[in-house]
PDB file of C-alpha atoms and ligand atoms in Angstrom:
ATOM      1  CA  MET A   1     -45.083 -36.406 -12.222  1.00 47.00           C
ATOM      2  CA  LYS A   2     -42.113 -37.139 -14.428  1.00 48.00           C
ATOM      3  CA  LYS A   3     -42.305 -33.597 -15.834  1.00 51.00           C
ATOM      4  CA  ILE A   4     -42.372 -31.962 -12.401  1.00 51.00           C
ATOM      5  CA  LEU A   5     -39.379 -34.006 -11.336  1.00 50.00           C
ATOM      6  CA  ALA A   6     -37.451 -32.953 -14.440  1.00 51.00           C
ATOM      7  CA  VAL A   7     -38.262 -29.299 -13.780  1.00 49.00           C
ATOM      8  CA  SER A   8     -37.155 -29.443 -10.149  1.00 50.00           C
ATOM      9  CA  VAL A   9     -33.948 -31.247 -11.061  1.00 48.00           C
ATOM     10  CA  ALA A  10     -33.253 -28.499 -13.594  1.00 48.00           C
ATOM     11  CA  LEU A  11     -33.950 -25.834 -10.929  1.00 49.00           C
ATOM     12  CA  LEU A  12     -31.645 -27.532  -8.464  1.00 49.00           C
ATOM     13  CA  ALA A  13     -28.901 -27.710 -11.055  1.00 47.00           C
ATOM     14  CA  THR A  14     -29.101 -24.012 -11.846  1.00 47.00           C
ATOM     15  CA  ALA A  15     -29.729 -22.792  -8.293  1.00 44.00           C
ATOM     16  CA  PRO A  16     -26.118 -22.091  -7.274  1.00 45.00           C
ATOM     17  CA  THR A  17     -25.622 -19.582 -10.093  1.00 48.00           C
ATOM     18  CA  PHE A  18     -28.306 -17.328  -8.576  1.00 56.00           C
ATOM     19  CA  ALA A  19     -26.082 -16.445  -5.636  1.00 72.00           C
ATOM     20  CA  GLU A  20     -23.831 -13.686  -6.870  1.00 94.00           C
ATOM     21  CA  GLU A  21     -20.216 -14.072  -5.907  1.00 97.00           C
ATOM     22  CA  LEU A  22     -17.050 -12.127  -6.602  1.00 98.00           C
ATOM     23  CA  VAL A  23     -13.658 -13.722  -6.171  1.00 98.00           C
ATOM     24  CA  VAL A  24     -11.051 -11.310  -4.818  1.00 98.00           C
ATOM     25  CA  TYR A  25      -7.344 -12.159  -4.911  1.00 98.00           C
ATOM     26  CA  SER A  26      -5.821 -10.072  -2.156  1.00 98.00           C
ATOM     27  CA  SER A  27      -2.417  -9.551  -0.609  1.00 97.00           C
ATOM     28  CA  ARG A  28      -3.945  -7.272   1.977  1.00 93.00           C
ATOM     29  CA  ALA A  29      -4.141  -9.022   5.354  1.00 90.00           C
ATOM     30  CA  ASP A  30      -7.313 -11.091   5.675  1.00 91.00           C
ATOM     31  CA  ASN A  31      -8.398  -9.442   8.940  1.00 92.00           C
ATOM     32  CA  LEU A  32      -8.322  -6.018   7.241  1.00 93.00           C
ATOM     33  CA  LEU A  33     -10.490  -7.021   4.306  1.00 95.00           C
ATOM     34  CA  ARG A  34     -12.959  -9.462   5.842  1.00 95.00           C
ATOM     35  CA  PRO A  35     -15.098  -6.809   7.609  1.00 95.00           C
ATOM     36  CA  VAL A  36     -15.220  -4.822   4.367  1.00 96.00           C
ATOM     37  CA  ALA A  37     -16.330  -7.904   2.424  1.00 96.00           C
ATOM     38  CA  ALA A  38     -18.987  -8.634   5.044  1.00 96.00           C
ATOM     39  CA  ALA A  39     -20.363  -5.086   4.834  1.00 97.00           C
ATOM     40  CA  TYR A  40     -20.616  -5.338   1.052  1.00 97.00           C
ATOM     41  CA  GLN A  41     -22.386  -8.666   1.261  1.00 96.00           C
ATOM     42  CA  LYS A  42     -24.851  -7.276   3.781  1.00 96.00           C
ATOM     43  CA  LYS A  43     -25.634  -4.316   1.569  1.00 96.00           C
ATOM     44  CA  THR A  44     -25.808  -6.018  -1.831  1.00 97.00           C
ATOM     45  CA  GLY A  45     -26.168  -9.763  -1.217  1.00 96.00           C
ATOM     46  CA  VAL A  46     -22.996 -10.326  -3.233  1.00 97.00           C
ATOM     47  CA  THR A  47     -20.669 -12.805  -1.552  1.00 97.00           C
ATOM     48  CA  ILE A  48     -17.002 -11.844  -1.596  1.00 97.00           C
ATOM     49  CA  LYS A  49     -14.713 -14.845  -1.694  1.00 97.00           C
ATOM     50  CA  LEU A  50     -11.259 -13.832  -0.511  1.00 97.00           C
ATOM     51  CA  VAL A  51      -8.146 -15.634  -1.696  1.00 97.00           C
ATOM     52  CA  ASN A  52      -5.153 -14.389   0.296  1.00 97.00           C
ATOM     53  CA  ASP A  53      -1.462 -14.630  -0.463  1.00 97.00           C
ATOM     54  CA  LYS A  54       1.567 -12.381  -0.891  1.00 96.00           C
ATOM     55  CA  ALA A  55       1.545 -10.047  -3.899  1.00 97.00           C
ATOM     56  CA  GLY A  56       4.176 -11.922  -5.944  1.00 97.00           C
ATOM     57  CA  PRO A  57       2.626 -15.405  -5.693  1.00 98.00           C
ATOM     58  CA  LEU A  58      -0.865 -13.992  -6.372  1.00 98.00           C
ATOM     59  CA  MET A  59       0.329 -12.289  -9.545  1.00 98.00           C
ATOM     60  CA  GLU A  60       2.049 -15.493 -10.683  1.00 98.00           C
ATOM     61  CA  LYS A  61      -1.153 -17.404  -9.932  1.00 98.00           C
ATOM     62  CA  LEU A  62      -3.249 -14.971 -11.989  1.00 98.00           C
ATOM     63  CA  LYS A  63      -0.796 -15.209 -14.861  1.00 98.00           C
ATOM     64  CA  ALA A  64      -0.677 -19.008 -14.791  1.00 98.00           C
ATOM     65  CA  GLU A  65      -4.472 -19.322 -14.621  1.00 98.00           C
ATOM     66  CA  GLY A  66      -4.936 -16.941 -17.546  1.00 98.00           C
ATOM     67  CA  SER A  67      -8.459 -16.958 -18.950  1.00 97.00           C
ATOM     68  CA  ASN A  68      -9.407 -19.800 -16.558  1.00 97.00           C
ATOM     69  CA  SER A  69      -8.791 -17.668 -13.478  1.00 98.00           C
ATOM     70  CA  PRO A  70     -11.755 -17.460 -11.103  1.00 98.00           C
ATOM     71  CA  ALA A  71     -10.532 -14.039  -9.890  1.00 98.00           C
ATOM     72  CA  ASP A  72     -12.624 -10.949 -10.578  1.00 98.00           C
ATOM     73  CA  VAL A  73     -10.772  -8.353  -8.491  1.00 98.00           C
ATOM     74  CA  PHE A  74      -7.115  -7.996  -7.505  1.00 98.00           C
ATOM     75  CA  ILE A  75      -6.177  -6.052  -4.384  1.00 98.00           C
ATOM     76  CA  THR A  76      -2.616  -5.402  -3.294  1.00 97.00           C
ATOM     77  CA  VAL A  77      -0.369  -2.855  -1.620  1.00 95.00           C
ATOM     78  CA  ASP A  78       2.162  -0.471  -3.127  1.00 94.00           C
ATOM     79  CA  GLY A  79       2.196   1.270  -6.495  1.00 94.00           C
ATOM     80  CA  GLY A  80       5.266  -0.843  -7.310  1.00 93.00           C
ATOM     81  CA  ASN A  81       3.212  -4.051  -7.122  1.00 96.00           C
ATOM     82  CA  LEU A  82       0.180  -2.568  -8.884  1.00 97.00           C
ATOM     83  CA  TRP A  83       2.399  -1.299 -11.682  1.00 96.00           C
ATOM     84  CA  GLN A  84       3.887  -4.794 -11.960  1.00 96.00           C
ATOM     85  CA  ALA A  85       0.410  -6.312 -12.289  1.00 98.00           C
ATOM     86  CA  VAL A  86      -0.287  -3.998 -15.245  1.00 97.00           C
ATOM     87  CA  GLN A  87       3.051  -4.916 -16.870  1.00 97.00           C
ATOM     88  CA  MET A  88       2.103  -8.589 -16.557  1.00 98.00           C
ATOM     89  CA  GLY A  89      -1.219  -7.925 -18.319  1.00 98.00           C
ATOM     90  CA  LEU A  90      -3.308  -9.026 -15.339  1.00 98.00           C
ATOM     91  CA  LEU A  91      -5.696  -6.071 -15.163  1.00 98.00           C
ATOM     92  CA  ARG A  92      -8.131  -4.356 -17.499  1.00 98.00           C
ATOM     93  CA  PRO A  93      -8.834  -0.620 -17.662  1.00 98.00           C
ATOM     94  CA  ILE A  94     -11.833   0.608 -15.687  1.00 98.00           C
ATOM     95  CA  ASN A  95     -13.885   3.417 -17.158  1.00 98.00           C
ATOM     96  CA  SER A  96     -15.594   4.869 -14.103  1.00 98.00           C
ATOM     97  CA  SER A  97     -16.556   8.482 -13.464  1.00 98.00           C
ATOM     98  CA  THR A  98     -17.231   7.511  -9.822  1.00 98.00           C
ATOM     99  CA  LEU A  99     -13.678   6.295  -9.294  1.00 98.00           C
ATOM    100  CA  LYS A 100     -12.192   9.296 -11.086  1.00 98.00           C
ATOM    101  CA  ALA A 101     -14.247  11.601  -8.881  1.00 98.00           C
ATOM    102  CA  ASN A 102     -13.367   9.759  -5.648  1.00 98.00           C
ATOM    103  CA  ILE A 103      -9.657   9.007  -6.104  1.00 98.00           C
ATOM    104  CA  PRO A 104      -7.065  11.760  -6.794  1.00 98.00           C
ATOM    105  CA  ALA A 105      -5.100  11.428 -10.046  1.00 98.00           C
ATOM    106  CA  ASN A 106      -1.741  10.773  -8.320  1.00 97.00           C
ATOM    107  CA  LEU A 107      -3.192   7.764  -6.483  1.00 98.00           C
ATOM    108  CA  ARG A 108      -4.378   5.842  -9.560  1.00 98.00           C
ATOM    109  CA  ASP A 109      -2.961   4.328 -12.710  1.00 98.00           C
ATOM    110  CA  PRO A 110      -2.840   6.941 -15.505  1.00 97.00           C
ATOM    111  CA  GLN A 111      -4.413   4.261 -17.752  1.00 97.00           C
ATOM    112  CA  ASN A 112      -7.056   3.391 -15.135  1.00 98.00           C
ATOM    113  CA  HIS A 113      -6.037  -0.236 -14.559  1.00 98.00           C
ATOM    114  CA  TRP A 114      -6.051   0.294 -10.789  1.00 98.00           C
ATOM    115  CA  PHE A 115      -7.204   2.799  -8.212  1.00 98.00           C
ATOM    116  CA  GLY A 116      -5.677   3.525  -4.802  1.00 98.00           C
ATOM    117  CA  LEU A 117      -8.068   2.891  -1.922  1.00 98.00           C
ATOM    118  CA  SER A 118      -5.986   3.763   1.136  1.00 98.00           C
ATOM    119  CA  VAL A 119      -2.878   5.860   1.638  1.00 98.00           C
ATOM    120  CA  ARG A 120       0.175   5.292   3.800  1.00 98.00           C
ATOM    121  CA  ALA A 121       3.087   7.677   4.199  1.00 98.00           C
ATOM    122  CA  ARG A 122       6.635   6.325   4.294  1.00 98.00           C
ATOM    123  CA  THR A 123       8.321   8.794   6.533  1.00 98.00           C
ATOM    124  CA  ILE A 124      10.834   9.474   9.310  1.00 98.00           C
ATOM    125  CA  PHE A 125      10.538   8.192  12.890  1.00 99.00           C
ATOM    126  CA  TYR A 126      12.846   9.175  15.742  1.00 98.00           C
ATOM    127  CA  ASN A 127      13.621   8.431  19.371  1.00 98.00           C
ATOM    128  CA  THR A 128      12.072  11.360  21.249  1.00 98.00           C
ATOM    129  CA  ALA A 129      14.663  11.179  24.054  1.00 98.00           C
ATOM    130  CA  LYS A 130      17.590  11.455  21.652  1.00 98.00           C
ATOM    131  CA  VAL A 131      16.422  13.561  18.724  1.00 98.00           C
ATOM    132  CA  LYS A 132      14.576  16.876  18.469  1.00 98.00           C
ATOM    133  CA  PRO A 133      12.185  17.248  15.533  1.00 98.00           C
ATOM    134  CA  SER A 134      14.018  20.478  14.640  1.00 98.00           C
ATOM    135  CA  GLU A 135      17.046  18.342  13.726  1.00 98.00           C
ATOM    136  CA  LEU A 136      15.040  16.554  11.060  1.00 98.00           C
ATOM    137  CA  SER A 137      14.021  17.697   7.592  1.00 98.00           C
ATOM    138  CA  SER A 138      14.265  15.406   4.563  1.00 98.00           C
ATOM    139  CA  TYR A 139      15.086  11.844   3.507  1.00 98.00           C
ATOM    140  CA  ALA A 140      18.265  13.288   1.980  1.00 98.00           C
ATOM    141  CA  ASN A 141      19.227  14.867   5.306  1.00 98.00           C
ATOM    142  CA  LEU A 142      19.471  11.369   6.832  1.00 98.00           C
ATOM    143  CA  ALA A 143      22.590  10.955   4.667  1.00 98.00           C
ATOM    144  CA  ASP A 144      24.314  13.758   6.577  1.00 98.00           C
ATOM    145  CA  PRO A 145      27.339  12.563   8.629  1.00 98.00           C
ATOM    146  CA  LYS A 146      25.655  13.885  11.794  1.00 98.00           C
ATOM    147  CA  TRP A 147      23.541  10.688  11.693  1.00 98.00           C
ATOM    148  CA  LYS A 148      26.575   8.401  11.539  1.00 98.00           C
ATOM    149  CA  GLY A 149      25.874   5.233  13.533  1.00 98.00           C
ATOM    150  CA  ARG A 150      22.361   6.484  14.364  1.00 98.00           C
ATOM    151  CA  LEU A 151      20.200   5.567  11.340  1.00 98.00           C
ATOM    152  CA  CYS A 152      18.182   2.361  10.931  1.00 98.00           C
ATOM    153  CA  LEU A 153      16.494   1.054   7.798  1.00 98.00           C
ATOM    154  CA  ARG A 154      14.528  -1.913   6.569  1.00 98.00           C
ATOM    155  CA  THR A 155      16.238  -4.134   3.971  1.00 98.00           C
ATOM    156  CA  SER A 156      16.320  -2.937   0.370  1.00 97.00           C
ATOM    157  CA  ASN A 157      14.642  -6.042  -1.054  1.00 95.00           C
ATOM    158  CA  ASN A 158      11.302  -4.744   0.194  1.00 93.00           C
ATOM    159  CA  VAL A 159       9.037  -3.006  -2.320  1.00 94.00           C
ATOM    160  CA  TYR A 160       8.365  -0.046   0.032  1.00 96.00           C
ATOM    161  CA  ASN A 161      11.999   1.083  -0.047  1.00 97.00           C
ATOM    162  CA  GLN A 162      12.263   0.355  -3.761  1.00 97.00           C
ATOM    163  CA  SER A 163       9.270   2.641  -4.290  1.00 96.00           C
ATOM    164  CA  LEU A 164      10.701   5.379  -2.074  1.00 98.00           C
ATOM    165  CA  VAL A 165      14.029   5.302  -3.927  1.00 98.00           C
ATOM    166  CA  GLY A 166      12.189   5.067  -7.276  1.00 98.00           C
ATOM    167  CA  VAL A 167      10.323   8.280  -6.492  1.00 97.00           C
ATOM    168  CA  MET A 168      13.533   9.958  -5.259  1.00 98.00           C
ATOM    169  CA  LEU A 169      15.084   9.077  -8.630  1.00 98.00           C
ATOM    170  CA  ALA A 170      12.213  10.799 -10.427  1.00 98.00           C
ATOM    171  CA  ASN A 171      12.396  13.882  -8.197  1.00 97.00           C
ATOM    172  CA  GLN A 172      16.135  14.317  -7.710  1.00 97.00           C
ATOM    173  CA  GLY A 173      17.872  12.393 -10.460  1.00 98.00           C
ATOM    174  CA  GLN A 174      20.375   9.550 -10.454  1.00 98.00           C
ATOM    175  CA  GLN A 175      23.420  11.321  -9.050  1.00 98.00           C
ATOM    176  CA  LYS A 176      21.782  12.972  -6.064  1.00 98.00           C
ATOM    177  CA  THR A 177      19.776   9.840  -5.204  1.00 98.00           C
ATOM    178  CA  ALA A 178      22.885   7.646  -5.362  1.00 98.00           C
ATOM    179  CA  GLN A 179      24.665  10.082  -3.053  1.00 98.00           C
ATOM    180  CA  VAL A 180      21.809   9.992  -0.557  1.00 98.00           C
ATOM    181  CA  VAL A 181      21.486   6.210  -0.503  1.00 98.00           C
ATOM    182  CA  LYS A 182      25.254   5.813  -0.041  1.00 98.00           C
ATOM    183  CA  GLY A 183      25.055   8.306   2.811  1.00 98.00           C
ATOM    184  CA  TRP A 184      22.285   6.271   4.441  1.00 98.00           C
ATOM    185  CA  VAL A 185      24.366   3.108   4.205  1.00 98.00           C
ATOM    186  CA  ASN A 186      27.337   4.916   5.792  1.00 98.00           C
ATOM    187  CA  ASN A 187      25.153   6.103   8.648  1.00 98.00           C
ATOM    188  CA  LEU A 188      23.601   2.744   9.581  1.00 98.00           C
ATOM    189  CA  ALA A 189      23.680   1.895  13.281  1.00 98.00           C
ATOM    190  CA  VAL A 190      23.047  -1.814  12.614  1.00 98.00           C
ATOM    191  CA  ALA A 191      22.342  -4.027   9.591  1.00 98.00           C
ATOM    192  CA  PRO A 192      18.960  -3.354   7.903  1.00 98.00           C
ATOM    193  CA  PHE A 193      15.906  -4.924   9.560  1.00 98.00           C
ATOM    194  CA  PRO A 194      13.632  -7.498   7.891  1.00 97.00           C
ATOM    195  CA  ASP A 195      10.499  -5.444   8.591  1.00 97.00           C
ATOM    196  CA  ASP A 196       9.322  -1.979   9.584  1.00 98.00           C
ATOM    197  CA  THR A 197       8.061  -3.049  13.014  1.00 98.00           C
ATOM    198  CA  ALA A 198      11.430  -4.474  14.090  1.00 98.00           C
ATOM    199  CA  MET A 199      13.073  -1.240  12.927  1.00 98.00           C
ATOM    200  CA  LEU A 200      10.588   0.902  14.877  1.00 98.00           C
ATOM    201  CA  LYS A 201      11.110  -1.201  18.010  1.00 98.00           C
ATOM    202  CA  ALA A 202      14.857  -0.605  17.675  1.00 98.00           C
ATOM    203  CA  ILE A 203      14.158   3.133  17.676  1.00 98.00           C
ATOM    204  CA  GLY A 204      11.940   2.686  20.723  1.00 98.00           C
ATOM    205  CA  SER A 205      14.682   0.822  22.578  1.00 98.00           C
ATOM    206  CA  GLY A 206      17.292   3.461  21.711  1.00 97.00           C
ATOM    207  CA  ARG A 207      19.353   1.150  19.536  1.00 98.00           C
ATOM    208  CA  CYS A 208      18.674   3.528  16.659  1.00 97.00           C
ATOM    209  CA  ASP A 209      17.909   7.265  16.752  1.00 98.00           C
ATOM    210  CA  VAL A 210      16.127   7.679  13.405  1.00 98.00           C
ATOM    211  CA  GLY A 211      14.627   5.523  10.687  1.00 98.00           C
ATOM    212  CA  ILE A 212      12.135   5.291   7.836  1.00 98.00           C
ATOM    213  CA  ALA A 213       8.883   3.317   8.027  1.00 98.00           C
ATOM    214  CA  ASN A 214       5.255   3.247   6.897  1.00 98.00           C
ATOM    215  CA  THR A 215       2.859   5.139   9.132  1.00 98.00           C
ATOM    216  CA  TYR A 216       0.493   2.230   9.834  1.00 98.00           C
ATOM    217  CA  TYR A 217       3.271   0.135  11.405  1.00 98.00           C
ATOM    218  CA  TYR A 218       3.806   3.020  13.810  1.00 98.00           C
ATOM    219  CA  GLY A 219       0.039   3.138  14.496  1.00 98.00           C
ATOM    220  CA  ARG A 220      -0.102  -0.587  15.217  1.00 97.00           C
ATOM    221  CA  LEU A 221       2.969  -0.536  17.471  1.00 98.00           C
ATOM    222  CA  MET A 222       1.860   2.512  19.467  1.00 98.00           C
ATOM    223  CA  ASP A 223      -1.565   0.895  19.959  1.00 97.00           C
ATOM    224  CA  LYS A 224       0.189  -1.958  21.742  1.00 97.00           C
ATOM    225  CA  GLU A 225       2.939   0.021  23.456  1.00 98.00           C
ATOM    226  CA  PRO A 226       1.770   3.645  23.759  1.00 97.00           C
ATOM    227  CA  ASN A 227       4.671   4.657  25.988  1.00 97.00           C
ATOM    228  CA  LEU A 228       7.439   3.924  23.503  1.00 98.00           C
ATOM    229  CA  PRO A 229       9.531   7.072  22.958  1.00 98.00           C
ATOM    230  CA  ILE A 230       8.962   7.192  19.200  1.00 98.00           C
ATOM    231  CA  GLY A 231       7.944  10.326  17.326  1.00 98.00           C
ATOM    232  CA  ILE A 232       6.700  10.734  13.772  1.00 98.00           C
ATOM    233  CA  PHE A 233       8.153  13.382  11.466  1.00 98.00           C
ATOM    234  CA  PHE A 234       6.765  14.168   8.020  1.00 98.00           C
ATOM    235  CA  ALA A 235       9.715  14.315   5.648  1.00 98.00           C
ATOM    236  CA  ASP A 236      10.404  16.809   2.867  1.00 98.00           C
ATOM    237  CA  GLN A 237       7.784  19.362   3.894  1.00 98.00           C
ATOM    238  CA  GLN A 238      10.022  22.140   2.512  1.00 97.00           C
ATOM    239  CA  GLY A 239      10.503  20.128  -0.697  1.00 96.00           C
ATOM    240  CA  LYS A 240       8.220  17.874  -2.724  1.00 97.00           C
ATOM    241  CA  GLY A 241       6.351  16.494   0.280  1.00 98.00           C
ATOM    242  CA  THR A 242       6.321  13.176   2.116  1.00 98.00           C
ATOM    243  CA  HIS A 243       6.375  10.020   0.003  1.00 98.00           C
ATOM    244  CA  VAL A 244       2.970   8.328   0.041  1.00 98.00           C
ATOM    245  CA  ASN A 245       1.912   5.007  -1.368  1.00 97.00           C
ATOM    246  CA  VAL A 246      -1.374   3.140  -1.654  1.00 97.00           C
ATOM    247  CA  SER A 247      -3.187  -0.088  -1.320  1.00 97.00           C
ATOM    248  CA  GLY A 248      -5.303  -0.418  -4.426  1.00 98.00           C
ATOM    249  CA  ALA A 249      -7.581  -2.554  -6.544  1.00 98.00           C
ATOM    250  CA  GLY A 250      -8.161  -3.443 -10.170  1.00 98.00           C
ATOM    251  CA  VAL A 251     -10.500  -5.605 -12.235  1.00 98.00           C
ATOM    252  CA  THR A 252      -8.811  -8.737 -13.552  1.00 98.00           C
ATOM    253  CA  LYS A 253      -8.226  -9.084 -17.275  1.00 98.00           C
ATOM    254  CA  HIS A 254     -10.193 -12.327 -17.630  1.00 98.00           C
ATOM    255  CA  THR A 255     -13.138 -11.796 -15.305  1.00 98.00           C
ATOM    256  CA  LYS A 256     -16.553 -12.628 -16.663  1.00 97.00           C
ATOM    257  CA  LYS A 257     -18.097 -10.212 -14.164  1.00 98.00           C
ATOM    258  CA  ALA A 258     -16.350  -6.960 -15.045  1.00 98.00           C
ATOM    259  CA  ALA A 259     -19.373  -4.771 -14.323  1.00 97.00           C
ATOM    260  CA  GLN A 260     -19.937  -6.295 -10.857  1.00 97.00           C
ATOM    261  CA  ALA A 261     -16.217  -6.169 -10.089  1.00 98.00           C
ATOM    262  CA  GLN A 262     -16.155  -2.484 -11.006  1.00 98.00           C
ATOM    263  CA  LYS A 263     -19.191  -1.825  -8.796  1.00 98.00           C
ATOM    264  CA  PHE A 264     -17.394  -3.378  -5.825  1.00 98.00           C
ATOM    265  CA  ILE A 265     -14.305  -1.202  -6.348  1.00 98.00           C
ATOM    266  CA  GLU A 266     -16.503   1.884  -6.785  1.00 98.00           C
ATOM    267  CA  TRP A 267     -18.190   1.070  -3.475  1.00 98.00           C
ATOM    268  CA  LEU A 268     -14.778   0.676  -1.820  1.00 98.00           C
ATOM    269  CA  SER A 269     -13.882   4.222  -2.935  1.00 98.00           C
ATOM    270  CA  GLY A 270     -17.014   5.789  -1.465  1.00 98.00           C
ATOM    271  CA  SER A 271     -18.157   7.146   1.884  1.00 95.00           C
ATOM    272  CA  GLU A 272     -19.550   3.854   3.232  1.00 92.00           C
ATOM    273  CA  ALA A 273     -16.385   1.829   2.790  1.00 96.00           C
ATOM    274  CA  GLN A 274     -13.425   4.223   2.917  1.00 97.00           C
ATOM    275  CA  ASN A 275     -13.155   4.434   6.695  1.00 96.00           C
ATOM    276  CA  LEU A 276     -13.763   0.714   7.063  1.00 94.00           C
ATOM    277  CA  PHE A 277     -11.005   0.034   4.537  1.00 93.00           C
ATOM    278  CA  ALA A 278      -8.473   2.535   5.933  1.00 96.00           C
ATOM    279  CA  ASP A 279      -9.089   2.750   9.692  1.00 96.00           C
ATOM    280  CA  LEU A 280      -8.512  -0.901  10.577  1.00 92.00           C
ATOM    281  CA  ASN A 281      -4.943  -0.517   9.309  1.00 96.00           C
ATOM    282  CA  HIS A 282      -4.291   3.035  10.583  1.00 97.00           C
ATOM    283  CA  GLU A 283      -4.234   4.339   7.016  1.00 98.00           C
ATOM    284  CA  TYR A 284      -5.561   7.490   5.364  1.00 98.00           C
ATOM    285  CA  PRO A 285      -8.643   7.188   3.164  1.00 98.00           C
ATOM    286  CA  ALA A 286      -7.614   7.688  -0.485  1.00 98.00           C
ATOM    287  CA  ASN A 287     -10.832   9.634  -1.077  1.00 98.00           C
ATOM    288  CA  PRO A 288     -10.019  13.176   0.159  1.00 97.00           C
ATOM    289  CA  LYS A 289     -13.647  13.852   1.067  1.00 98.00           C
ATOM    290  CA  ILE A 290     -13.404  11.250   3.848  1.00 98.00           C
ATOM    291  CA  SER A 291     -11.694  12.183   7.129  1.00 97.00           C
ATOM    292  CA  PRO A 292      -9.075   9.860   8.584  1.00 97.00           C
ATOM    293  CA  ASP A 293      -9.622   8.073  11.871  1.00 97.00           C
ATOM    294  CA  PRO A 294      -8.898  10.410  14.863  1.00 97.00           C
ATOM    295  CA  LYS A 295      -5.946   8.192  15.882  1.00 95.00           C
ATOM    296  CA  VAL A 296      -4.357   8.791  12.480  1.00 98.00           C
ATOM    297  CA  ALA A 297      -5.427  12.435  12.248  1.00 98.00           C
ATOM    298  CA  LYS A 298      -3.627  13.237  15.511  1.00 97.00           C
ATOM    299  CA  TRP A 299      -0.251  12.669  13.790  1.00 98.00           C
ATOM    300  CA  GLY A 300      -0.933  15.998  12.078  1.00 97.00           C
ATOM    301  CA  LYS A 301      -1.555  17.277   8.592  1.00 97.00           C
ATOM    302  CA  PHE A 302       1.245  17.092   6.055  1.00 98.00           C
ATOM    303  CA  LYS A 303       2.079  17.852   2.462  1.00 98.00           C
ATOM    304  CA  GLN A 304       2.107  14.739   0.268  1.00 97.00           C
ATOM    305  CA  ASP A 305       4.405  14.285  -2.682  1.00 98.00           C
ATOM    306  CA  VAL A 306       1.800  14.253  -5.474  1.00 97.00           C
ATOM    307  CA  ILE A 307       3.963  12.489  -8.044  1.00 98.00           C
ATOM    308  CA  ASN A 308       1.964   9.616  -9.567  1.00 97.00           C
ATOM    309  CA  VAL A 309       2.406   6.472  -7.448  1.00 96.00           C
ATOM    310  CA  SER A 310       2.979   4.374 -10.583  1.00 95.00           C
ATOM    311  CA  VAL A 311       6.430   6.020 -10.902  1.00 96.00           C
ATOM    312  CA  ALA A 312       7.414   3.769  -7.996  1.00 94.00           C
ATOM    313  CA  GLY A 313       6.931   0.890 -10.417  1.00 94.00           C
ATOM    314  CA  SER A 314       8.398   2.324 -13.585  1.00 95.00           C
ATOM    315  CA  ASN A 315      11.599   3.273 -11.698  1.00 97.00           C
ATOM    316  CA  GLN A 316      11.769   0.053  -9.679  1.00 96.00           C
ATOM    317  CA  LYS A 317      14.529  -1.666 -11.659  1.00 96.00           C
ATOM    318  CA  LYS A 318      16.710   1.452 -11.550  1.00 98.00           C
ATOM    319  CA  ALA A 319      16.068   1.808  -7.821  1.00 98.00           C
ATOM    320  CA  VAL A 320      17.048  -1.796  -7.091  1.00 98.00           C
ATOM    321  CA  MET A 321      20.242  -1.381  -9.099  1.00 98.00           C
ATOM    322  CA  LEU A 322      21.110   1.881  -7.369  1.00 98.00           C
ATOM    323  CA  MET A 323      20.606   0.390  -3.891  1.00 98.00           C
ATOM    324  CA  LYS A 324      22.749  -2.593  -4.804  1.00 98.00           C
ATOM    325  CA  GLN A 325      25.542  -0.350  -6.069  1.00 98.00           C
ATOM    326  CA  ALA A 326      25.349   1.672  -2.859  1.00 98.00           C
ATOM    327  CA  GLY A 327      25.887  -1.487  -0.816  1.00 97.00           C
ATOM    328  CA  TYR A 328      22.419  -1.220   0.735  1.00 98.00           C
ATOM    329  CA  GLN A 329      21.544  -4.760   1.799  1.00 96.00           C
TER     330      GLN A 329
HETATM  331 FE1  LIG B 401       3.038  -3.361   4.974  1.00 63.99          FE
END
């Protein structure tokens, strides 16, 4: 009797470790990731525990926790943030033929620390009553004096604009980029907005004629207010292509479950998960074999700038400096 009791106590003590669990630190909105986590759990029995916060605080948390961190996977948005996570030593390289086959080279870290999972374009939006698409062409064109008092932008302290300017620096050099950003500042209709949605609404109300935002904010807004007179225009189609960025994932440096963490990210890159991951946020699947949601596809096909997204990170400091010097708030 004593023996049996000892055995069952031992079983009870070890029982919780049988349930497989992955801890995911994520700056992607909870409502966008929860259905994906649920689908993975249903398929594999692995529980995904989501810890949500903004990218900066999550990276600081990972760094502070070091080898004691419970996190196995890190998910965030923007190549600028993902690049930062690598610089901080928070991720480990993933050697996966599945991920290399599923995710194009420009949408992943050249050293394989992270892989893009969904794609957003940062492009031009315009008031359809006041602007004809034939008047639009490139990001640089928005610096032309014809847009004086008509352009709206989000603030420069946001990583999306830092990434856009970082990529412009790589493509066009310091002098030309500085000229363009100064031109933008000169053309502003009102002070920069704290977020893309507020900026888009200002275009819809006619307060601004043109602006730059991420495609999914447009998708969300038009879902709610389909009659707003806002059009989408894919920038730089005669040049390098429209600036795209990603949300992406990596395996944490100190995970004790690297193989399982990798499996989860591989699954996210495949046919079962890509639409689930992208569609809820009006994004493009990063895996080119997967078609975007019809709502997103109806915006039209466009040429992407295929420069590696990590350039957004490596040029970030220079971009921030340049925007500051241009008086871009
Ligand atoms: Fe966003």
